[in-house]
XYZ file of C-alpha atoms in Angstrom:
560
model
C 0.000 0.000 0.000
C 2.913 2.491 0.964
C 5.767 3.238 -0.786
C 9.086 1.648 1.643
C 12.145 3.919 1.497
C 15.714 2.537 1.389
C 18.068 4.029 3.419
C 20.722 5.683 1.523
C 24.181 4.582 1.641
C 25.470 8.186 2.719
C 23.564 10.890 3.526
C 25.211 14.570 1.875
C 25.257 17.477 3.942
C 22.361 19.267 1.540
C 21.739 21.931 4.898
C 24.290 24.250 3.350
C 23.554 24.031 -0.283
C 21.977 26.947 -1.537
C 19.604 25.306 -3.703
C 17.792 23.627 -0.561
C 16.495 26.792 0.678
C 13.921 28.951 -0.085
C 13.578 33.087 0.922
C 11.043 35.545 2.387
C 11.900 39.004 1.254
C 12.114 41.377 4.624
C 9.616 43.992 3.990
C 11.443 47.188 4.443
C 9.531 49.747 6.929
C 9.866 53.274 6.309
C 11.960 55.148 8.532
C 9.990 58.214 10.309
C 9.638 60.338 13.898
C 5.620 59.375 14.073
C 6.327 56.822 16.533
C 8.555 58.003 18.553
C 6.246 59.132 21.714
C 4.281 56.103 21.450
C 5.339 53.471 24.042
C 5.914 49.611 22.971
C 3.616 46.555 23.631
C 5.025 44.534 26.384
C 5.611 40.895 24.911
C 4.150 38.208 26.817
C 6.382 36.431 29.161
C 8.090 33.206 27.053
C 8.600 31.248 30.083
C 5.334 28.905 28.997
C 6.742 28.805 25.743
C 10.209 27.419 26.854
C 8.450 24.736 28.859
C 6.141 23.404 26.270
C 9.673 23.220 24.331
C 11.464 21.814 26.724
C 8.819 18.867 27.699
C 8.706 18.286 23.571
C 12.246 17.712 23.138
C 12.457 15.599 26.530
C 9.500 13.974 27.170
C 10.415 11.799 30.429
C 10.238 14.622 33.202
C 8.040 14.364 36.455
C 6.906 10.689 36.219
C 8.387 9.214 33.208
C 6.592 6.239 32.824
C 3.344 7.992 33.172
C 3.992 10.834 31.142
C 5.483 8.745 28.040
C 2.853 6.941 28.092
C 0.453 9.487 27.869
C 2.263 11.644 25.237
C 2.540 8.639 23.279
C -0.596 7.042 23.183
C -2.012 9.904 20.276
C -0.167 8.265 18.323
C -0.517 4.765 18.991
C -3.915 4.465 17.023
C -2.771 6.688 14.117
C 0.594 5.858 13.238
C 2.571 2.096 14.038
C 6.096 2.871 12.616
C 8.526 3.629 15.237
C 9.122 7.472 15.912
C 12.240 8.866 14.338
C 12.145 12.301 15.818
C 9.167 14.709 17.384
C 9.294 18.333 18.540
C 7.391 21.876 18.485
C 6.761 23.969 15.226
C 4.943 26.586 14.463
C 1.924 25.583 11.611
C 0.060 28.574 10.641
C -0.572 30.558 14.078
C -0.761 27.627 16.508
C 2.313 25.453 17.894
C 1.750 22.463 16.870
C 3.070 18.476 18.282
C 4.920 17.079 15.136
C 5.886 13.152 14.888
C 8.420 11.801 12.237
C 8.179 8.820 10.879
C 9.538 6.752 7.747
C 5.849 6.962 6.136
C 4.547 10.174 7.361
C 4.629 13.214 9.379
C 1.591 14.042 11.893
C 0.930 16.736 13.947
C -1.349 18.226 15.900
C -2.094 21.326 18.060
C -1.114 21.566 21.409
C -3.823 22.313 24.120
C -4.135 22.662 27.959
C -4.354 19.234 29.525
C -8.126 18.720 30.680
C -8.888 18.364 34.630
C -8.172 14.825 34.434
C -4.682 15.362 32.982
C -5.976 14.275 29.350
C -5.037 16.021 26.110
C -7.975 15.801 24.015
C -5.961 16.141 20.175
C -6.517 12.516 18.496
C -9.780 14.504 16.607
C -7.488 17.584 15.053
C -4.694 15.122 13.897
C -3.175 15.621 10.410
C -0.996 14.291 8.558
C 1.366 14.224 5.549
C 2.468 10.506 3.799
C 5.967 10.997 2.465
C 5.242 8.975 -0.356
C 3.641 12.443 -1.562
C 5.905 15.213 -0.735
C 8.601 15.376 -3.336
C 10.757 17.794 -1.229
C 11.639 19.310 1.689
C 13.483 22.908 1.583
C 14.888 25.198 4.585
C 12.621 28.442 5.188
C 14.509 32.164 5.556
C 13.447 35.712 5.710
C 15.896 37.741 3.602
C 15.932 41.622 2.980
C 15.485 42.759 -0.222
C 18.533 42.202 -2.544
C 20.338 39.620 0.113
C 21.262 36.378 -2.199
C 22.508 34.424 1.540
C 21.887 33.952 4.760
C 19.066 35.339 6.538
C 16.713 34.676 9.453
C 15.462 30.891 9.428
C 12.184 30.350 9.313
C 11.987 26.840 9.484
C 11.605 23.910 7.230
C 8.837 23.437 4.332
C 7.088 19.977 2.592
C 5.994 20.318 -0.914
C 3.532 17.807 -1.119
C 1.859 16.710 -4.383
C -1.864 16.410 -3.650
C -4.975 14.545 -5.769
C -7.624 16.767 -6.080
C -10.338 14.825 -7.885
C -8.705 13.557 -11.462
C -5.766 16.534 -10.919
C -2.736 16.981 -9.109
C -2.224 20.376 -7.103
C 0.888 21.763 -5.320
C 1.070 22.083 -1.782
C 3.471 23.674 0.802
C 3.498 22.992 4.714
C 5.284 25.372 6.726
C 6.707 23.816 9.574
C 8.531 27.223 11.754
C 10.911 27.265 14.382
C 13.980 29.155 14.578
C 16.076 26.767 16.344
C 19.096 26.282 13.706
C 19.900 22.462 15.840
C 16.235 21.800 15.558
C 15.655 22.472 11.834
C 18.849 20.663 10.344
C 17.878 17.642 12.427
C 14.284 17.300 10.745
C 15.684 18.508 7.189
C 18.617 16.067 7.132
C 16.721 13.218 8.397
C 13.372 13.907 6.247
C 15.311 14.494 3.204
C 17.343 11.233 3.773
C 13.844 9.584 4.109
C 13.194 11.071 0.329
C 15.878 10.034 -1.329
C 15.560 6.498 -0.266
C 12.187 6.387 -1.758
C 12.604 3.480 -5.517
C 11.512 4.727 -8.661
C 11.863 8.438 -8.077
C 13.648 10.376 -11.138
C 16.731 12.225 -10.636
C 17.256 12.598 -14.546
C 14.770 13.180 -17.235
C 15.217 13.417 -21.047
C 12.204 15.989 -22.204
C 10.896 16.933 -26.107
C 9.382 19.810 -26.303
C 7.055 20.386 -29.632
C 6.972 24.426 -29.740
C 4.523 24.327 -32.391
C 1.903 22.661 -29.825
C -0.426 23.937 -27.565
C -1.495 27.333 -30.086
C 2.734 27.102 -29.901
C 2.800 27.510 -26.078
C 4.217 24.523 -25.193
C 7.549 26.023 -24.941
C 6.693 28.904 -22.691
C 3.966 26.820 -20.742
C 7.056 24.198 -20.164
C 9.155 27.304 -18.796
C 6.966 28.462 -16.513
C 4.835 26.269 -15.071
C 6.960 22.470 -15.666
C 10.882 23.068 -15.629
C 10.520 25.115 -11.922
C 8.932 22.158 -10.621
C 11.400 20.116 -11.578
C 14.230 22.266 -10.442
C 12.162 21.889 -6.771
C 12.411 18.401 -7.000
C 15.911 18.533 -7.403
C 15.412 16.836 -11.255
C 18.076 17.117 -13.981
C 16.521 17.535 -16.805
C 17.604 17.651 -20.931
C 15.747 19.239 -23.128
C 15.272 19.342 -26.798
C 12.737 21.244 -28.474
C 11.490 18.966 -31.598
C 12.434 21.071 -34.875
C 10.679 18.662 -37.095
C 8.649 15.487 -37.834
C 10.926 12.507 -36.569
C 13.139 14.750 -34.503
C 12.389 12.679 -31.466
C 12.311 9.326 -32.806
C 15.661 10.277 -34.383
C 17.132 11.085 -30.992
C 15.668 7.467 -29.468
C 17.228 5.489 -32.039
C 20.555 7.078 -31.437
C 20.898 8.497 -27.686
C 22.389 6.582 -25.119
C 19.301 6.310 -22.863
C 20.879 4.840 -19.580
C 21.857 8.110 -18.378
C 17.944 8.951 -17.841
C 15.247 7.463 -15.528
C 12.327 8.953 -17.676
C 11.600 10.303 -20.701
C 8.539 13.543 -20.819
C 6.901 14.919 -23.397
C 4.785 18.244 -23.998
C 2.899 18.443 -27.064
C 0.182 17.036 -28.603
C -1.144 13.446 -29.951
C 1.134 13.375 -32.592
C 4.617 14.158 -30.498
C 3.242 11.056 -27.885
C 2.652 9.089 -30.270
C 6.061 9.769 -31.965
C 7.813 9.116 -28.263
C 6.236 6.120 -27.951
C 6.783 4.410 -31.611
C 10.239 5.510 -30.621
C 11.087 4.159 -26.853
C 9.676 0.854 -28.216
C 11.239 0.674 -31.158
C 14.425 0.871 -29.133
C 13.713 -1.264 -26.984
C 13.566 -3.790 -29.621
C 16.613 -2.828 -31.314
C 18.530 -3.371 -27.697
C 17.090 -6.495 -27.528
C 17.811 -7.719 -30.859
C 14.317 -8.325 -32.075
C 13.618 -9.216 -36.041
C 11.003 -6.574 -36.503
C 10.778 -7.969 -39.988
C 8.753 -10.912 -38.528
C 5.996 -11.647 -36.383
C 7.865 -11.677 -33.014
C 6.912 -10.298 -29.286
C 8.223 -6.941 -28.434
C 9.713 -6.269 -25.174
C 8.962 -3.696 -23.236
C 10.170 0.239 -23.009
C 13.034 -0.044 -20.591
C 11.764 4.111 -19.278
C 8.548 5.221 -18.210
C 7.229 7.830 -19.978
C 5.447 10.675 -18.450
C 3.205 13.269 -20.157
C 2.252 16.942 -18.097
C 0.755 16.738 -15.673
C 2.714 13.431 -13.969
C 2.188 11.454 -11.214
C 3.275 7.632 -9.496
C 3.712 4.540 -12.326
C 0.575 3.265 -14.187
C 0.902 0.399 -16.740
C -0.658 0.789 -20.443
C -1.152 -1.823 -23.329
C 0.344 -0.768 -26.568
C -0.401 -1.993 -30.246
C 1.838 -2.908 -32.939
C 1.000 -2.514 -36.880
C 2.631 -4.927 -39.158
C 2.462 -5.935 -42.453
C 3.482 -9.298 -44.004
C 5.323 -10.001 -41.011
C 7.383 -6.759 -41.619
C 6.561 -4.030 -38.286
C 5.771 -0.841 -38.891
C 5.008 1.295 -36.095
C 3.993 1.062 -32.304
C 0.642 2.581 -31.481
C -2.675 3.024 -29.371
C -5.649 3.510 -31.836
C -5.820 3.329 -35.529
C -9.023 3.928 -37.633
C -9.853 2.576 -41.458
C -12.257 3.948 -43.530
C -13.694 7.817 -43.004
C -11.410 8.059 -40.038
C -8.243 7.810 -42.634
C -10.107 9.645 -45.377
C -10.901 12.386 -42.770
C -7.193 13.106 -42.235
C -5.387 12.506 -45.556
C -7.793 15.119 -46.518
C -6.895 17.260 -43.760
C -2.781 16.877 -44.387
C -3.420 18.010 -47.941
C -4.719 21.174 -46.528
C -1.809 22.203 -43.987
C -1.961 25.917 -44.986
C -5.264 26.137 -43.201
C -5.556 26.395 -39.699
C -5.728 23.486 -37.671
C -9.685 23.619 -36.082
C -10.642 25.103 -40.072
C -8.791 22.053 -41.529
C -10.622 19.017 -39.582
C -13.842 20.636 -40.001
C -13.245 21.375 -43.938
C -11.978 17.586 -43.979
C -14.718 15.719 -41.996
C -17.928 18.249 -43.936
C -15.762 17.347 -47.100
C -15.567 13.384 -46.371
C -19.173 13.397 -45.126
C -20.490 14.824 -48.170
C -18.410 11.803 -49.918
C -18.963 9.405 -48.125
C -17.924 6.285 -49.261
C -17.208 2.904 -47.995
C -14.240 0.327 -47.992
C -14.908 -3.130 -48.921
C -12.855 -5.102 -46.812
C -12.459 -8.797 -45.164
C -12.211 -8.217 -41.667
C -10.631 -10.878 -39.004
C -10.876 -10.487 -35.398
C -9.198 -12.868 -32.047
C -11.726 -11.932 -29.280
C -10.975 -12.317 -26.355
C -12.775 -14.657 -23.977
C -12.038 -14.249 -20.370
C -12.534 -16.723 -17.324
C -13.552 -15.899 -13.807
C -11.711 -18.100 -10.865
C -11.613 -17.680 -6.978
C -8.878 -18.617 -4.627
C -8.438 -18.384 -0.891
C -6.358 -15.611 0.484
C -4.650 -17.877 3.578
C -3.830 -14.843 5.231
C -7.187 -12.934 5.033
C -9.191 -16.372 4.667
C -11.220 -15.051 1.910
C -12.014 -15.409 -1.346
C -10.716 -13.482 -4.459
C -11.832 -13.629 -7.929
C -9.594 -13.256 -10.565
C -9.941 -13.059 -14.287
C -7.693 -14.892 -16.676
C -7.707 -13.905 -20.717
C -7.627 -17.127 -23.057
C -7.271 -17.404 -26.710
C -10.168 -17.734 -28.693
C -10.306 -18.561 -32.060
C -10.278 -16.226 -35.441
C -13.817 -15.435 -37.075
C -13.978 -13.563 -40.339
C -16.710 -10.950 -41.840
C -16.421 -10.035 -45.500
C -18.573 -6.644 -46.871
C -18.596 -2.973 -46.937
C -17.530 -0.930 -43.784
C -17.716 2.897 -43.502
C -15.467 3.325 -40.515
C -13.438 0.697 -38.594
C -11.768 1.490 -34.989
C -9.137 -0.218 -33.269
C -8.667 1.245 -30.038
C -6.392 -0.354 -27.049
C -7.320 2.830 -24.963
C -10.462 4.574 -24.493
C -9.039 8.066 -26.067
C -10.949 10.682 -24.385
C -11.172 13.865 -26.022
C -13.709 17.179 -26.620
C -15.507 15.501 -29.166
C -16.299 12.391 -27.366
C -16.311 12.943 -23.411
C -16.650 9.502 -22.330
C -13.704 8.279 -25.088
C -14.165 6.743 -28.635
C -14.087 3.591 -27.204
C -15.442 3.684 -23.404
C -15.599 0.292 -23.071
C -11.824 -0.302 -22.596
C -9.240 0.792 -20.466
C -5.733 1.464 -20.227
C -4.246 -1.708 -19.130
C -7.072 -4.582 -19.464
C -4.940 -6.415 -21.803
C -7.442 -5.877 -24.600
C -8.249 -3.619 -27.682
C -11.828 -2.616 -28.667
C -12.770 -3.524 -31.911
C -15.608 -0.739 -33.640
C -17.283 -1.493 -37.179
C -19.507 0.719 -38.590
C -20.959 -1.149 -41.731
C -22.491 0.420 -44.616
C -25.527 2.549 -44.506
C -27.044 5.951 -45.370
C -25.112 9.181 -44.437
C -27.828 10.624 -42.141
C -27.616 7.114 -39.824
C -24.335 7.405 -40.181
C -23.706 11.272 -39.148
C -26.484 10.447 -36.377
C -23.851 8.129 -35.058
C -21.152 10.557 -34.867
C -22.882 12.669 -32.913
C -23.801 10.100 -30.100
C -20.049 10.184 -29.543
C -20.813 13.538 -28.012
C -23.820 12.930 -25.850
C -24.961 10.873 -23.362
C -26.761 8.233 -25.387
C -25.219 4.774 -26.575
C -23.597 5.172 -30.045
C -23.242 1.727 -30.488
C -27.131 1.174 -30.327
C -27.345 0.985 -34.143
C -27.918 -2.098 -36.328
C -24.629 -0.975 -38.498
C -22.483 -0.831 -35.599
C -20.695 -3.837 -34.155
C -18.486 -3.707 -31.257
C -16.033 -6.600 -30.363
C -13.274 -6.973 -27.336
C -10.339 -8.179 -28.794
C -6.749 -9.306 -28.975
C -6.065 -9.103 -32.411
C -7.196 -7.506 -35.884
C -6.340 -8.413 -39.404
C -8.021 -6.377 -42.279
C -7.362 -6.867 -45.864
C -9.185 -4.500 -48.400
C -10.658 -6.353 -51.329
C -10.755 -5.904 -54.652
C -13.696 -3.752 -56.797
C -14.433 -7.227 -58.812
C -15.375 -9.383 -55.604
C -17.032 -6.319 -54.466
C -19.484 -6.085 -57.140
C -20.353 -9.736 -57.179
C -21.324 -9.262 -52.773
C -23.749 -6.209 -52.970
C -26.159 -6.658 -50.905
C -30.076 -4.851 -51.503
C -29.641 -2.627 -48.337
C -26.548 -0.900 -49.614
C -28.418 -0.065 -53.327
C -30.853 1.588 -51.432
C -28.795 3.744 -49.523
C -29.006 7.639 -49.681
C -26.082 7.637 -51.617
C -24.488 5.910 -54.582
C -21.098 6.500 -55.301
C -18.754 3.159 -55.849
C -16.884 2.125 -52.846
C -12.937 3.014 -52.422
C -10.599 0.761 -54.034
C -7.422 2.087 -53.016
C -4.028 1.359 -54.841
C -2.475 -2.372 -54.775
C 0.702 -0.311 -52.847
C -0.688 1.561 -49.841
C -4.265 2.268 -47.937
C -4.734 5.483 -45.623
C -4.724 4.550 -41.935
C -5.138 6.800 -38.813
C -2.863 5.832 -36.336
C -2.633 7.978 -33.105
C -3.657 11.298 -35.239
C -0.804 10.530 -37.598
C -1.360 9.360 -41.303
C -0.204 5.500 -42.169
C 0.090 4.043 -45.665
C 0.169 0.279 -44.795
C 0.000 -2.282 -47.855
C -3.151 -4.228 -48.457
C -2.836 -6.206 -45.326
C -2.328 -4.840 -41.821
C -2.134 -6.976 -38.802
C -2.938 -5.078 -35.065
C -1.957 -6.800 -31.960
C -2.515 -5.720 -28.540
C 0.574 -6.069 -26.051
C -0.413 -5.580 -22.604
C 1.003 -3.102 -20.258
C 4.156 -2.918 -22.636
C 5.005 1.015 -21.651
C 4.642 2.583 -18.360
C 3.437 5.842 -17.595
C 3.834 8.306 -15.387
C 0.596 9.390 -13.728
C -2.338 7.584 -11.948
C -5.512 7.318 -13.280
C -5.274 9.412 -15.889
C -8.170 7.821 -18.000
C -10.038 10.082 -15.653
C -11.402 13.591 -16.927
C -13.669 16.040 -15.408
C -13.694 18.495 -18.269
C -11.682 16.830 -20.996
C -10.496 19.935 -23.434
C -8.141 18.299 -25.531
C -9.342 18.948 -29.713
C -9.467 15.324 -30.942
C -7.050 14.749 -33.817
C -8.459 11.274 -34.458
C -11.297 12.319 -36.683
């Protein structure tokens, strides 16, 4: 459930590195005679102050039997690791009881014991898991212009905190000015940090500056790269100057001098990082990728803004004849590729003109693919076994191979889809049914029929009603997909009376015998007349939990 540190071999003296600390500027107050006849505020005596420190930092005094266990018995419900260090700090404008631990830090306010020598504070306990802070920095006031030194303030947590589907920054100010006190708690709290697994300390990052209305640089710069600096992440950056740049760079980097790889762009630039931390993989490995073989998987998780812990995701690969030809997530046939070759011819538009020129243009077209289509579903089985620790039952499902079936006709669109790909113009994902790491791909055929069923359809994607619930549409839960486009002779001899009366009548497509248009990931494919998809489960690994989740997804969909 928790994420066990490791202690580190040496711990380095960070409390004197300048990058550990954060700064207050000292507000300067105008010098003036106004006050001078006024008389000060007393201060209030600190002698009850000293003793609430004193009977924090030593705990046995009086009866120390009876006091320990009192002090400690807060804690004893809450928290079961042993104790590493408590004390006093300051958290807002209370003094607060803080507890260390190597999963957490808890505190709560301290209060006048009751008339029966009770302190009532179980019921305003908090506390911080360490798991989700991703450092911890030293606190100083400094005047303005002052680079060093300065008054300490204390210590601060920046913890990274789930707010429904997001991730939001937080900082915990722990004060005291005790210099002892603070290094104790950094030193040991930071040692507790770096002994956490499977935290990055080095990060290879693309940057596509013609993403995100060509923010992406300036949205990295402000809002990503200082978080990572926080973190205390070394980061190397390359902002992509063309199509390929990235994959390029994969192919030929030495990648073991990086625990990560992040991108910021769009579809296209993930999709490009992906194709090309597999495809690596493979070549490391040795793989044939001129034959049906299975891949390995991408030695570095791969993290896209905003990021998170590790989350496992299936991948697809597209081959022809045995020969590979790119890694993958989704991949549409049919209007889906017509939509977007007719969209690349028209770069000089912009890009929310071009789709909607394209898909108007395609749907006034419309015309449909004769193809044979082969499916593997997949046909999962339900057992139970006895947890002997628990002593009770937990069902399991298992995924065994089926066998192939085979549909010949005409097909409008066909979807292949290992994720659900959530986007603006369908909320609850192209293809709901499947998730990120189920081992599976969802299989979406949208046979031949008139163009007002099938725009109908299309808009379902968008609302809250099924848009599978039409007699055209078939849905299947697969493991693999083979489609091979057939030629206008068989065609002719297979037409069926529903598809002469549709609304419209123009001859189906009968691509070249070289290539057919396929919509992989948002990016334009021309595979030969047979293409092969296979699902490989959790193959890459993200960083980032649950992030199938949207509240408001905004993202333009560059699938259709």
């Amino acid at each position: 459930m928790f994420e066990t540190p490791r202690k580190s071999i040496k711990t380095r003296d960070a409390w004197s590195e300048s990058q550990e600390e954060l700064s207050e500027t000292q507000p300067v107050s105008p010098v003036g005679t106004g006050n001078r006849g006024k008389k000060k505020k007393k201060r209030k005596p600190q002698q009850h102050a000293e003793k609430q420190l004193a009977s924090s930092l030593q705990i046995c005094t009086g009866d120390p039997c009876e006091r320990k266990e009192q002090s400690e018995k807060r804690y004893t419900d809450y928290d079961t690791d042993e104790p590493i260090l408590r004390g006093i700090f300051q958290i807002g404008k209370k003094s607060h009881d803080v507890l260390l631990t190597s999963r957490r830090v808890t505190w709560s306010p301290i209060q006048p014991e009751t008339p029966t020598g009770h302190v009532e504070t179980l019921r305003h306990m908090e506390c911080v898991e360490l798991k989700d802070v991703f450092t911890v920095k030293v606190k100083r006031r400094r005047s303005a212009g002052q680079q060093t030194g300065g008054t300490l303030l204390g210590i601060t947590l920046f913890q990274c905190q789930k707010k429904g589907s997001k991730l939001k920054n937080r900082e915990i100010h722990f004060n005291n000015m005790s210099t002892d006190h603070c290094e104790i708690w950094f030193k040991n709290i930071k040692e507790i940090l770096s002994g956490f697994q499977n935290r990055p300390k080095s990060l290879k990052v693309f940057v596509n500056p013609a993403s995100h209305k060509k923010e992406a640089y300036e949205i990295y710069r402000d809002d990503v790269a200082p978080l990572f600096q926080l973190a205390d992440i070394k980061t190397d950056v390359t902002i992509s100057a063309r199509k390929g740049h990235a994959l390029s760079i994969l192919k030929e980097s030495n990648l073991d001098a990086y625990d990560g790889v992040v991108v910021v762009g769009g579809d296209g630039s993930v999709a490009e990082v992906v194709h090309g931390l597999l495809l690596r993989a493979q070549m490391d490995a040795g793989r044939d990728t001129d034959s049906i073989f299975t891949p390995v998987r991408a030695p570095l998780p791969l993290g896209v803004i905003p990021a998170g812990n590790h989350q496992e995701v299936d991948v697809c690969s597209f081959s022809s004849f045995g020969r590979l030809l790119r890694f993958g997530f989704s991949a549409m046939f049919g209007f889906g590729g017509q939509t977007l070759a007719l969209a690349e011819r028209n770069r000089w538009m912009p890009p929310g003109q071009r789709r909607e020129y394209a898909v108007i243009k395609t749907l006034a077209n419309l015309k449909p693919e004769d193809c044979e289509l082969s499916y593997l579903p997949v046909k999962k089985v339900q057992t139970e076994t006895l947890d002997p620790v628990k002593n009770e039952s937990i069902k399991d499902e298992h995924v065994i191979e089926g066998s192939w079936s085979t549909t010949q006709g005409l097909f409008l669109n066909i979807s292949v889809m290992a994720i659900p790909c959530l986007c603006s113009m369908a909320p609850r994902g192209l293809a709901p049914t499947t998730r990120l790491n189920n081992g599976s791909m969802a299989l979406i055929a949208a046979r031949n029929t008139s163009r007002s069923e099938f725009i109908k359809h299309l808009k379902r994607y968008n609302s809250v009603n099924n848009q599978f619930s039409f007699s055209f549409v078939e849905t299947h839960t697969v493991q693999a997909v083979k489609l091979r486009p057939r030629s206008q002779g068989s065609w002719s001899d297979n037409v069926s009376e529903d598809n002469r009366d549709c609304e419209f009548k123009n001859p189906p497509i009968i691509s070249s015998e070289e290539t057919y248009l396929w919509n992989v990931d948002g990016d334009l494919l021309e595979a030969p007349s047979e293409l092969l998809i296979r699902v490989h489960p959790q193959l890459l690994t993200l960083f980032g939990v649950d992030v199938e989740e949207a509240e408001e997804p905004h993202t333009k969909c560059s699938c259709i």
